[in-house]
CSV table of C-alpha atoms in Angstrom, one decimal:
chain,number,residue,atom,x,y,z
A,26,MET,CA,-61.0,-19.6,19.8
A,27,ALA,CA,-63.6,-17.9,16.8
A,28,GLN,CA,-67.4,-18.3,17.5
A,29,ARG,CA,-70.2,-20.2,16.6
A,30,GLN,CA,-72.3,-18.7,14.0
A,31,SER,CA,-75.8,-19.3,14.8
A,32,ASP,CA,-78.2,-21.0,12.6
A,33,THR,CA,-80.9,-18.9,10.5
A,34,PRO,CA,-84.4,-20.9,10.5
A,35,VAL,CA,-83.5,-21.6,6.4
A,36,GLN,CA,-80.5,-23.2,8.4
A,37,LEU,CA,-83.4,-25.7,9.8
A,38,PRO,CA,-83.2,-29.3,9.3
A,39,THR,CA,-85.3,-30.2,6.0
A,40,GLU,CA,-88.3,-32.8,8.0
A,41,ILE,CA,-89.2,-29.2,10.7
A,42,TRP,CA,-89.5,-27.3,7.9
A,43,ALA,CA,-92.8,-29.9,6.5
A,44,GLN,CA,-94.3,-29.2,9.7
A,45,VAL,CA,-94.1,-26.0,9.0
A,46,ILE,CA,-95.4,-26.2,5.9
A,47,GLU,CA,-99.1,-28.3,6.7
A,48,LEU,CA,-100.2,-26.2,9.6
A,49,LEU,CA,-100.1,-23.3,6.0
A,50,ASP,CA,-103.5,-23.4,4.9
A,51,SER,CA,-103.2,-24.7,1.1
A,52,GLU,CA,-106.8,-24.0,1.0
A,53,ASP,CA,-105.0,-20.1,0.2
A,54,PRO,CA,-102.3,-19.4,-1.1
A,55,LYS,CA,-100.7,-16.3,0.3
A,56,ASP,CA,-98.8,-17.9,3.1
A,57,VAL,CA,-97.4,-21.0,1.3
A,58,ARG,CA,-96.3,-18.3,-1.7
A,59,CYS,CA,-95.0,-16.2,0.6
A,60,LEU,CA,-92.8,-18.8,2.9
A,61,ARG,CA,-91.6,-20.3,-1.0
A,62,GLN,CA,-89.4,-17.5,-1.9
A,63,THR,CA,-87.8,-17.0,0.5
A,64,CYS,CA,-85.6,-19.2,-1.2
A,65,ARG,CA,-85.0,-21.4,-3.8
A,66,ARG,CA,-84.4,-24.9,-0.9
A,67,LEU,CA,-88.5,-23.8,0.3
A,68,LEU,CA,-89.5,-23.2,-3.7
A,69,ASP,CA,-88.6,-26.9,-3.6
A,70,LEU,CA,-90.6,-28.0,-0.4
A,71,CYS,CA,-93.2,-25.6,-0.6
A,72,ASP,CA,-94.5,-27.1,-4.2
A,73,PRO,CA,-96.6,-30.2,-3.1
A,74,ALA,CA,-98.5,-27.5,-0.7
A,75,PHE,CA,-98.6,-25.1,-3.2
A,76,CYS,CA,-99.7,-27.6,-6.1
A,77,LYS,CA,-102.6,-28.9,-3.7
A,78,VAL,CA,-105.3,-27.2,-4.2
A,79,LEU,CA,-105.1,-25.1,-7.5
A,80,HIS,CA,-107.6,-21.4,-8.1
A,81,VAL,CA,-108.6,-20.5,-11.6
A,82,SER,CA,-110.1,-17.3,-10.1
A,83,ARG,CA,-108.4,-15.2,-12.8
A,84,PRO,CA,-109.2,-15.7,-16.5
A,85,GLU,CA,-106.2,-13.3,-17.5
A,86,LEU,CA,-104.3,-15.6,-15.7
A,87,ALA,CA,-104.8,-18.9,-17.1
A,88,GLY,CA,-102.7,-19.0,-19.2
A,89,ILE,CA,-100.3,-18.0,-17.4
A,90,GLN,CA,-100.4,-21.1,-15.0
A,91,GLU,CA,-101.4,-23.4,-18.1
A,92,ALA,CA,-98.1,-22.8,-19.5
A,93,SER,CA,-96.4,-23.1,-15.2
A,94,PHE,CA,-98.1,-26.4,-15.2
A,95,ARG,CA,-96.1,-27.0,-18.7
A,96,ARG,CA,-92.6,-26.5,-17.8
A,97,HIS,CA,-92.9,-28.3,-14.5
A,98,PRO,CA,-94.7,-31.5,-14.9
A,99,GLN,CA,-94.0,-33.0,-11.9
A,100,ARG,CA,-96.6,-30.8,-10.5
A,101,TYR,CA,-99.4,-32.6,-12.0
A,102,GLY,CA,-99.7,-35.0,-9.4
A,103,LEU,CA,-99.7,-32.6,-6.3
A,104,VAL,CA,-103.5,-31.4,-7.2
A,105,ARG,CA,-105.8,-32.9,-5.0
A,106,THR,CA,-108.5,-29.9,-5.5
A,107,MET,CA,-109.2,-27.7,-8.6
A,108,VAL,CA,-111.9,-24.5,-9.8
A,109,VAL,CA,-112.7,-23.0,-11.7
A,110,HIS,CA,-114.3,-20.4,-11.9
A,111,PRO,CA,-113.5,-16.6,-12.2
A,112,GLN,CA,-115.2,-15.0,-9.7
A,113,GLY,CA,-115.5,-10.8,-8.0
A,114,SER,CA,-118.7,-8.9,-7.9
A,115,SER,CA,-117.7,-6.2,-10.1
A,116,ALA,CA,-117.9,-6.0,-13.8
A,117,SER,CA,-114.2,-4.9,-14.4
A,118,SER,CA,-113.0,-8.5,-12.2
A,119,HIS,CA,-115.6,-10.3,-14.9
A,120,ILE,CA,-114.7,-8.5,-17.8
A,121,THR,CA,-111.8,-7.3,-19.4
A,122,VAL,CA,-112.3,-5.1,-23.5
A,123,ARG,CA,-109.8,-5.1,-25.1
A,124,GLY,CA,-110.0,-2.5,-28.2
A,125,GLN,CA,-113.5,-2.7,-29.2
A,126,GLY,CA,-113.8,-6.7,-27.9
A,127,LEU,CA,-114.0,-8.7,-25.3
A,128,VAL,CA,-111.9,-11.1,-24.1
A,129,ALA,CA,-112.2,-14.8,-24.7
A,130,SER,CA,-111.9,-18.0,-23.4
A,131,SER,CA,-109.5,-19.8,-24.8
A,132,ASP,CA,-106.4,-19.7,-21.1
A,133,LEU,CA,-110.0,-21.0,-18.8
A,134,GLU,CA,-110.3,-24.2,-22.1
A,135,LYS,CA,-106.4,-24.6,-21.3
A,136,MET,CA,-106.5,-25.3,-17.5
A,137,ILE,CA,-109.1,-27.5,-18.0
A,138,SER,CA,-107.7,-29.7,-20.8
A,139,LEU,CA,-105.3,-30.0,-18.3
A,140,ILE,CA,-108.0,-31.7,-15.9
A,141,PRO,CA,-106.4,-35.7,-17.4
A,142,GLU,CA,-103.2,-34.8,-15.8
A,143,PHE,CA,-103.9,-34.4,-12.6
A,144,ARG,CA,-104.6,-37.9,-12.0
A,145,GLU,CA,-104.7,-37.4,-7.9
A,146,LEU,CA,-107.8,-34.9,-7.9
A,147,ARG,CA,-109.8,-35.4,-5.2
A,148,THR,CA,-112.7,-32.6,-6.1
A,149,LEU,CA,-112.9,-30.5,-8.9
A,150,HIS,CA,-115.2,-27.6,-9.3
A,151,VAL,CA,-116.0,-26.3,-13.0
A,152,CYS,CA,-118.4,-23.4,-12.6
A,153,THR,CA,-119.1,-20.3,-14.9
A,154,ILE,CA,-119.5,-16.7,-14.1
A,155,ALA,CA,-123.3,-15.4,-14.0
A,156,ILE,CA,-125.3,-11.4,-14.7
A,157,HIS,CA,-124.6,-9.1,-12.1
A,158,ASP,CA,-126.2,-6.3,-11.6
A,159,ASP,CA,-123.3,-4.2,-12.4
A,160,VAL,CA,-122.5,-6.1,-15.5
A,161,VAL,CA,-126.2,-4.7,-17.4
A,162,GLY,CA,-124.5,-2.1,-19.3
A,163,ILE,CA,-121.5,-3.4,-20.6
A,164,PRO,CA,-122.4,-4.0,-24.0
A,165,ARG,CA,-123.2,-7.3,-25.5
A,166,VAL,CA,-122.3,-9.0,-22.4
A,167,GLN,CA,-125.0,-11.0,-22.4
A,168,ASP,CA,-123.3,-12.9,-25.9
A,169,TYR,CA,-119.9,-12.8,-23.8
A,170,LEU,CA,-121.4,-14.5,-21.3
A,171,ASP,CA,-124.0,-17.0,-23.4
A,172,THR,CA,-120.2,-17.6,-25.3
A,173,HIS,CA,-117.7,-18.4,-22.4
A,174,ALA,CA,-120.2,-20.4,-20.8
A,175,CYS,CA,-120.0,-22.3,-24.2
A,176,SER,CA,-117.1,-22.5,-24.7
A,177,VAL,CA,-116.2,-23.9,-21.2
A,178,PHE,CA,-118.3,-26.2,-21.1
A,179,HIS,CA,-118.3,-28.2,-24.4
A,180,ARG,CA,-114.0,-27.6,-23.7
A,181,LEU,CA,-115.2,-29.4,-21.0
A,182,ASN,CA,-117.0,-32.7,-22.7
A,183,GLN,CA,-114.4,-33.1,-25.5
A,184,THR,CA,-111.6,-33.2,-22.1
A,185,MET,CA,-114.0,-36.0,-19.1
A,186,LEU,CA,-114.0,-38.2,-22.3
A,187,SER,CA,-110.0,-39.0,-21.8
A,188,SER,CA,-110.6,-38.6,-17.5
A,189,ALA,CA,-110.2,-41.1,-15.4
A,190,PHE,CA,-111.2,-39.7,-12.2
A,191,THR,CA,-109.7,-42.5,-9.8
A,192,GLU,CA,-109.5,-40.3,-7.0
A,193,LEU,CA,-112.6,-38.0,-8.2
A,194,ARG,CA,-114.6,-37.6,-4.1
A,195,GLU,CA,-116.1,-34.7,-4.9
A,196,CYS,CA,-117.6,-32.6,-7.7
A,197,THR,CA,-119.6,-30.1,-8.5
A,198,LEU,CA,-120.0,-28.8,-12.4
A,199,LEU,CA,-122.3,-25.1,-12.8
A,200,SER,CA,-122.9,-22.8,-15.6
A,201,MET,CA,-124.6,-19.8,-15.1
A,202,GLN,CA,-125.9,-19.7,-18.8
A,203,TYR,CA,-127.9,-22.4,-19.9
A,204,HIS,CA,-125.6,-25.4,-22.0
A,205,PRO,CA,-125.5,-28.8,-21.4
A,206,ILE,CA,-123.7,-31.1,-19.0
A,207,TRP,CA,-122.1,-35.0,-20.4
A,208,ILE,CA,-122.0,-36.4,-17.1
A,209,ASN,CA,-122.0,-40.2,-18.3
A,210,PRO,CA,-117.5,-40.9,-17.6
A,211,ILE,CA,-118.3,-37.9,-14.0
A,212,LEU,CA,-120.4,-41.0,-13.3
A,213,TRP,CA,-118.3,-43.4,-13.3
A,214,ALA,CA,-115.9,-41.9,-10.2
A,215,PRO,CA,-116.0,-44.6,-8.0
A,216,LYS,CA,-115.0,-42.7,-4.8
A,217,LEU,CA,-117.1,-39.7,-5.9
A,218,ILE,CA,-119.4,-39.3,-3.3
A,219,SER,CA,-120.7,-35.9,-4.2
A,220,LEU,CA,-122.3,-34.6,-6.9
A,221,LYS,CA,-123.5,-30.8,-8.1
A,222,VAL,CA,-124.8,-30.4,-11.5
A,223,SER,CA,-126.6,-27.9,-13.9
A,224,PHE,CA,-128.2,-29.3,-17.2
A,225,PRO,CA,-127.1,-32.6,-16.4
A,226,THR,CA,-127.4,-34.6,-20.4
A,227,ILE,CA,-126.0,-37.8,-20.2
A,228,ASP,CA,-126.1,-40.5,-23.4
A,229,GLU,CA,-126.5,-44.0,-23.3
A,230,GLN,CA,-125.4,-44.6,-26.9
A,231,HIS,CA,-122.1,-43.1,-26.3
A,232,GLU,CA,-118.2,-44.9,-25.6
A,233,PHE,CA,-119.7,-43.9,-22.8
A,234,PRO,CA,-122.4,-45.9,-20.6
A,235,LEU,CA,-124.0,-45.1,-18.2
A,236,PRO,CA,-123.4,-47.4,-15.2
A,237,PRO,CA,-125.2,-49.9,-14.7
A,238,PRO,CA,-128.1,-49.2,-11.4
A,239,LYS,CA,-127.1,-49.5,-8.1
A,240,SER,CA,-122.9,-49.2,-8.4
A,241,THR,CA,-121.8,-46.3,-7.2
A,242,PRO,CA,-120.6,-45.4,-4.0
A,243,LEU,CA,-122.1,-40.8,-4.7
A,244,LYS,CA,-124.7,-40.6,-1.2
A,245,HIS,CA,-125.2,-36.1,-2.6
A,246,LEU,CA,-126.6,-35.1,-6.0
A,247,THR,CA,-128.0,-32.0,-6.2
A,248,LEU,CA,-129.1,-31.2,-10.1
A,249,LEU,CA,-130.1,-28.0,-11.1
A,250,VAL,CA,-132.9,-28.4,-14.6
A,251,THR,CA,-134.9,-26.3,-16.5
A,252,PRO,CA,-138.5,-26.8,-15.6
A,253,PHE,CA,-138.6,-28.7,-19.6
A,254,THR,CA,-136.1,-31.3,-19.2
A,255,ASP,CA,-137.0,-35.4,-20.4
A,256,PRO,CA,-138.5,-35.9,-16.3
A,257,GLN,CA,-136.9,-40.1,-17.8
A,258,ILE,CA,-132.7,-37.9,-18.0
A,259,VAL,CA,-133.0,-37.5,-14.0
A,260,SER,CA,-134.6,-40.9,-13.3
A,261,SER,CA,-132.2,-42.6,-15.0
A,262,ILE,CA,-129.3,-40.5,-13.4
A,263,LEU,CA,-131.0,-41.7,-10.3
A,264,SER,CA,-131.3,-44.9,-10.6
A,265,ILE,CA,-127.1,-45.7,-10.6
A,266,PRO,CA,-126.3,-44.7,-7.5
A,267,THR,CA,-126.1,-47.7,-4.8
A,268,ALA,CA,-128.0,-45.7,-1.2
A,269,LEU,CA,-128.0,-41.9,-1.9
A,270,GLU,CA,-128.7,-40.2,1.4
A,271,SER,CA,-129.3,-36.0,-0.4
A,272,LEU,CA,-131.0,-35.1,-2.9
A,273,ALA,CA,-131.1,-31.1,-3.2
A,274,PHE,CA,-133.6,-30.7,-6.0
A,275,ASP,CA,-134.6,-26.9,-8.8
A,276,ASP,CA,-136.4,-27.4,-12.2
A,277,SER,CA,-136.0,-23.8,-12.0
A,278,ARG,CA,-133.9,-23.5,-14.0
A,279,ALA,CA,-135.1,-21.2,-17.1
A,280,GLN,CA,-135.9,-17.8,-17.6
A,281,ILE,CA,-140.0,-18.4,-18.6
A,282,THR,CA,-141.2,-19.6,-15.0
A,283,SER,CA,-144.4,-20.7,-16.2
A,284,SER,CA,-144.4,-24.7,-16.4
A,285,GLN,CA,-145.4,-26.9,-13.7
A,286,GLY,CA,-142.4,-28.4,-13.5
A,287,ILE,CA,-141.2,-31.9,-13.4
A,288,LEU,CA,-141.1,-31.8,-9.5
A,289,ALA,CA,-144.7,-34.2,-10.0
A,290,GLU,CA,-142.9,-36.4,-11.9
A,291,VAL,CA,-139.5,-37.1,-10.7
A,292,LEU,CA,-140.8,-37.6,-7.2
A,293,PRO,CA,-141.7,-41.6,-8.3
A,294,ALA,CA,-138.3,-42.5,-10.3
A,295,LEU,CA,-137.7,-41.0,-6.5
A,296,ALA,CA,-139.6,-43.8,-4.3
A,297,LEU,CA,-138.8,-46.0,-7.0
A,298,HIS,CA,-134.9,-46.0,-7.6
A,299,GLN,CA,-133.2,-44.3,-3.9
A,300,PRO,CA,-136.0,-45.6,-0.8
A,301,GLN,CA,-133.5,-44.6,1.7
A,302,LEU,CA,-133.7,-41.6,0.1
A,303,GLN,CA,-132.7,-39.8,4.4
A,304,THR,CA,-133.3,-35.8,2.4
A,305,LEU,CA,-134.6,-33.6,0.4
A,306,LYS,CA,-134.4,-29.7,-0.7
A,307,VAL,CA,-136.3,-29.0,-2.9
A,308,HIS,CA,-136.1,-25.4,-5.8
A,309,ALA,CA,-139.8,-25.9,-7.5
A,310,ALA,CA,-140.3,-23.7,-11.0
A,311,ARG,CA,-143.6,-22.0,-9.7
A,312,LYS,CA,-143.6,-20.3,-5.6
A,313,ARG,CA,-147.1,-20.1,-6.4
A,314,ASN,CA,-146.7,-24.0,-6.1
A,315,PHE,CA,-145.9,-23.6,-2.2
A,316,SER,CA,-149.4,-20.7,-1.1
A,317,LEU,CA,-151.3,-19.7,0.7
A,318,HIS,CA,-153.8,-19.9,-2.1
A,319,MET,CA,-153.7,-23.2,-3.3
A,320,HIS,CA,-155.5,-25.9,-0.1
A,321,THR,CA,-154.3,-28.6,-2.4
A,322,SER,CA,-150.7,-30.2,-3.6
A,323,PRO,CA,-149.3,-31.3,-6.7
A,324,PHE,CA,-146.7,-32.9,-5.0
A,325,ASP,CA,-146.1,-36.4,-3.1
A,326,PHE,CA,-144.2,-37.0,-0.6
A,327,THR,CA,-145.8,-40.6,1.0
A,328,GLN,CA,-143.9,-42.0,-2.2
A,329,LEU,CA,-140.6,-41.8,-0.1
A,330,THR,CA,-141.5,-43.8,2.9
A,331,GLY,CA,-138.0,-43.5,4.2
A,332,LEU,CA,-137.2,-40.1,4.2
A,333,LYS,CA,-136.0,-37.4,7.8
A,334,GLU,CA,-136.6,-34.2,6.6
A,335,LEU,CA,-137.8,-32.3,3.7
A,336,SER,CA,-136.5,-28.8,2.8
A,337,PHE,CA,-138.3,-26.2,0.7
A,338,SER,CA,-136.5,-22.9,-0.6
A,339,ASN,CA,-138.9,-21.0,-3.5
A,340,HIS,CA,-141.9,-20.7,-1.5
A,341,GLU,CA,-144.9,-18.2,-0.9
A,342,ASN,CA,-144.2,-16.2,2.8
A,343,CYS,CA,-147.7,-18.2,3.4
A,344,PRO,CA,-146.4,-21.9,1.9
A,345,ILE,CA,-149.9,-23.9,4.1
A,346,ASN,CA,-149.2,-26.6,1.2
A,347,CYS,CA,-146.0,-27.4,3.1
A,348,PHE,CA,-147.5,-29.4,5.4
A,349,LEU,CA,-149.3,-31.1,2.5
A,350,ASN,CA,-149.4,-35.5,1.6
A,351,LEU,CA,-146.1,-35.5,3.8
A,352,PRO,CA,-144.0,-39.1,4.5
A,353,ALA,CA,-145.5,-40.3,8.6
A,354,GLY,CA,-142.0,-41.1,9.3
A,355,LEU,CA,-140.7,-37.3,8.0
A,356,GLU,CA,-139.0,-35.9,11.3
A,357,THR,CA,-138.2,-31.8,10.4
A,358,LEU,CA,-139.6,-29.7,7.7
A,359,ARG,CA,-137.4,-26.6,7.3
A,360,LEU,CA,-138.6,-23.3,4.8
A,361,ASN,CA,-136.0,-21.7,3.4
A,362,ASN,CA,-137.5,-18.2,2.5
A,363,GLU,CA,-139.5,-15.0,4.6
A,364,VAL,CA,-142.9,-16.6,6.1
A,365,LEU,CA,-145.9,-15.1,7.8
A,366,LEU,CA,-146.5,-16.7,10.8
A,367,PHE,CA,-149.7,-15.8,12.0
A,368,ALA,CA,-151.2,-15.7,8.6
A,369,LEU,CA,-149.9,-19.7,9.1
A,370,ALA,CA,-150.9,-20.3,11.8
A,371,GLU,CA,-154.5,-19.1,11.6
A,372,ARG,CA,-154.5,-21.3,8.3
A,373,LEU,CA,-153.0,-24.8,9.0
A,374,LEU,CA,-155.8,-24.6,12.0
A,375,PRO,CA,-158.8,-25.3,10.0
A,376,LEU,CA,-156.6,-27.1,7.7
A,377,SER,CA,-155.0,-29.2,10.2
A,378,SER,CA,-158.0,-31.4,10.5
A,379,ALA,CA,-157.9,-32.4,6.8
A,380,PRO,CA,-156.2,-36.3,6.3
A,381,ASN,CA,-153.5,-35.1,4.7
A,382,PHE,CA,-152.0,-33.4,6.9
A,383,THR,CA,-149.1,-33.7,8.4
A,384,CYS,CA,-146.6,-31.5,10.5
A,385,PRO,CA,-143.9,-33.0,11.7
A,386,ARG,CA,-141.9,-33.1,15.5
A,387,HIS,CA,-140.0,-29.7,13.8
A,388,ILE,CA,-140.5,-27.2,12.3
A,389,GLU,CA,-137.0,-24.6,11.2
A,390,ILE,CA,-137.9,-21.2,9.5
A,391,ASP,CA,-134.2,-20.5,7.9
A,392,ILE,CA,-134.1,-17.3,6.2
A,393,ASP,CA,-130.8,-15.3,4.6
A,394,LEU,CA,-131.5,-12.1,4.8
A,395,ASN,CA,-128.1,-11.9,2.6
A,396,PHE,CA,-129.7,-13.6,-0.8
A,397,HIS,CA,-132.4,-11.0,-0.9
A,398,PRO,CA,-131.4,-7.6,-3.8
A,399,PRO,CA,-128.6,-5.4,-2.9
A,400,GLY,CA,-131.4,-2.7,-2.3
A,401,ASP,CA,-132.8,-4.9,0.4
A,402,ARG,CA,-130.5,-6.2,2.5
A,403,PRO,CA,-130.1,-5.5,5.4
A,404,GLN,CA,-128.1,-3.4,7.5
A,405,ARG,CA,-125.0,-4.2,9.5
A,406,ASN,CA,-125.6,-3.9,12.9
A,407,TYR,CA,-129.4,-5.5,12.0
A,408,PHE,CA,-129.7,-7.4,15.1
A,409,TYR,CA,-129.6,-4.3,17.4
A,410,SER,CA,-133.2,-3.0,15.9
A,411,TRP,CA,-134.6,-7.1,15.7
A,412,ARG,CA,-137.6,-6.9,16.8
A,413,ARG,CA,-137.6,-10.6,19.4
A,414,GLU,CA,-140.6,-10.3,21.6
A,415,GLU,CA,-143.3,-10.2,18.4
A,416,LEU,CA,-141.5,-12.5,16.9
A,417,MET,CA,-141.2,-15.2,20.3
A,418,GLY,CA,-145.5,-13.6,19.3
A,419,GLU,CA,-145.8,-15.2,17.3
A,420,ILE,CA,-143.7,-18.3,17.4
A,421,ASP,CA,-146.2,-18.6,20.0
A,422,GLU,CA,-149.7,-18.6,18.0
A,423,LEU,CA,-147.5,-20.7,16.1
A,424,MET,CA,-147.2,-23.9,18.2
A,425,MET,CA,-150.2,-23.1,20.0
A,426,ASN,CA,-151.2,-24.2,16.3
A,427,LEU,CA,-149.5,-26.8,15.7
A,428,PRO,CA,-148.6,-30.4,17.3
A,429,CYS,CA,-145.2,-29.9,16.3
A,430,GLN,CA,-141.7,-30.3,19.2
A,431,SER,CA,-140.6,-27.7,18.0
A,432,ILE,CA,-140.1,-24.6,15.7
A,433,THR,CA,-137.1,-22.8,15.0
A,434,HIS,CA,-136.4,-20.0,14.2
A,435,THR,CA,-133.4,-18.6,12.5
A,436,LYS,CA,-132.8,-15.1,10.8
A,437,ARG,CA,-129.2,-14.7,8.9
A,438,ALA,CA,-127.8,-11.1,8.3
A,439,ASN,CA,-124.1,-10.2,7.6
A,440,LYS,CA,-122.3,-12.5,9.3
A,441,GLU,CA,-124.0,-12.5,11.9
A,442,LYS,CA,-128.3,-15.0,13.2
A,443,GLY,CA,-130.7,-14.3,15.3
A,444,ARG,CA,-132.7,-18.1,17.0
A,445,VAL,CA,-135.7,-18.3,18.4
A,446,LEU,CA,-136.9,-21.4,19.4
A,447,ALA,CA,-139.6,-23.0,20.9
A,448,LYS,CA,-139.6,-26.3,23.0
A,449,ARG,CA,-143.0,-27.8,23.7
A,450,THR,CA,-142.4,-29.9,27.8
A,451,ASN,CA,-142.8,-32.8,28.7
A,452,ASP,CA,-146.4,-32.4,29.7
A,453,HIS,CA,-147.1,-31.9,25.9
A,454,ASP,CA,-149.9,-28.8,27.2
A,455,THR,CA,-147.0,-26.0,27.5
A,456,PHE,CA,-143.8,-24.6,26.0
A,457,LYS,CA,-141.1,-23.1,26.2
A,458,THR,CA,-139.6,-19.8,23.4
A,459,THR,CA,-136.1,-18.2,24.3
A,460,ALA,CA,-134.2,-16.4,21.9
A,461,VAL,CA,-130.5,-16.0,21.0
A,462,ARG,CA,-128.3,-13.5,18.8
A,463,ILE,CA,-125.6,-15.4,17.4
A,464,LEU,CA,-122.6,-13.7,16.6
A,465,LEU,CA,-120.3,-15.0,14.1
A,466,CYS,CA,-116.4,-15.5,15.8
A,467,THR,CA,-118.4,-17.7,18.5
A,468,ASP,CA,-121.0,-19.3,17.1
A,469,PRO,CA,-118.8,-23.2,16.1
A,470,GLU,CA,-121.2,-23.0,13.5
A,471,LEU,CA,-120.6,-20.2,11.2
A,472,VAL,CA,-116.9,-20.6,12.5
A,473,ASN,CA,-116.5,-24.2,10.5
A,474,GLY,CA,-118.6,-22.3,7.6
A,475,HIS,CA,-122.7,-23.9,7.9
A,476,SER,CA,-123.2,-20.4,8.0
A,477,ARG,CA,-126.3,-20.1,5.8
A,478,ASN,CA,-129.8,-21.6,5.3
A,479,ASP,CA,-130.3,-24.3,2.5
A,480,LEU,CA,-130.9,-22.0,-0.5
A,481,TRP,CA,-126.5,-21.8,-0.6
A,482,GLU,CA,-127.1,-25.4,-2.3
A,483,PHE,CA,-129.1,-23.6,-5.6
A,484,HIS,CA,-127.2,-20.7,-5.5
A,485,GLN,CA,-123.7,-19.7,-7.9
A,486,CYS,CA,-121.6,-23.3,-6.6
A,487,GLY,CA,-121.2,-22.6,-3.3
A,488,LEU,CA,-117.5,-20.9,-3.3
A,489,GLU,CA,-116.2,-18.1,-1.7
A,490,ARG,CA,-112.5,-18.0,-1.6
A,491,GLU,CA,-111.4,-16.1,-4.0
A,492,PRO,CA,-107.4,-16.7,-3.0
A,493,GLU,CA,-104.5,-15.5,-6.4
A,494,ASP,CA,-102.0,-17.2,-7.8
A,495,ASP,CA,-98.6,-16.8,-9.1
A,496,ARG,CA,-97.7,-20.6,-9.6
A,497,ASP,CA,-94.7,-19.6,-12.2
């Protein structure tokens, strides 16, 4: 009797292969790509996982991707996430030189023109490239970047006219060069929860008017504007969500930063339209607005009666007026730049008797050294030389001068972070200070992707993956 030949993996039932494919990471198509190359059967089975997350990170391949979708229109309905974000730190990763000119953005525009076809799209990120230190010496780079941003977002503005966004939950539209982004259609998305946009502009006379006030489910909003933006534009946008939970606001997006910005004018509108707002993250137009020399504050946060958490990401190293004009119910105040703790403790003590001084229950100082200029970034093993005892002494001094319940001081360097926590005990007169060094691989918070401080809200577009894509 002939011996029965054993089944090969490719002969496994479709149901088994479907379970295997579900276990693969669709955020990074590398594993899916390897599996689908096994045979034609697996290529077809892998299509939903392979098309689920569409990365357009290499401009020179965008035309190939666009042509692939045109040849296989059944794949349109498989895309759930689209990321258009040219990435890489080297000049060659951003800009390809052909002869005497630079590569145009036409292929990226072709991919953007497909957005209306992606009817099941849940997440959309479009972010143009930024100027990096290592491309400054390349001729005409600035002109190229300006043209790149203009062409990409000009096409996006046109494309949104025919896009329904019926399933969209999360959207990021960021131009690193100034270019107004028309957001009327995006604001109509019936399921949109999170929106991050730079240089937003609206047109109330267009065929896409703004949605009525208090009509959308938007919960989390990030606005990056210039110091000269019309505050009425921001006010109109803030009036649309039914109940916004968090706002990140940056009015420093201009080369000229001498302006006071528009935050002071935006706060009354925010209090009027979103009185229940719980979290506000601020990147003010000028660092001097929050400095040692300012014993008054141009900003009145007391209007935000529902605010529980307030974060400052553009302040000087002794920001005493970050403690002025705060809501009575504020629970957490977070500072995201370097702070001179002894100087802050010394200056806050006499200021604490001022009628507009407020000390929340929790003070957090969270510093990410990875945002420092390249020459000032920490070397490896930074925390081996971490002067934790000295830092603990400085926090003790600050704790004695402030009536808060706890102070947390966090530093992030490379893929580690160190934390010092001072917590007041039950008798309110004494407190205990502890220090801990946390490795990336052992800290669930870091492993789950929350490894940066609030500055990350205002830096690039928060996208780090650079997977290659070879859809055919």
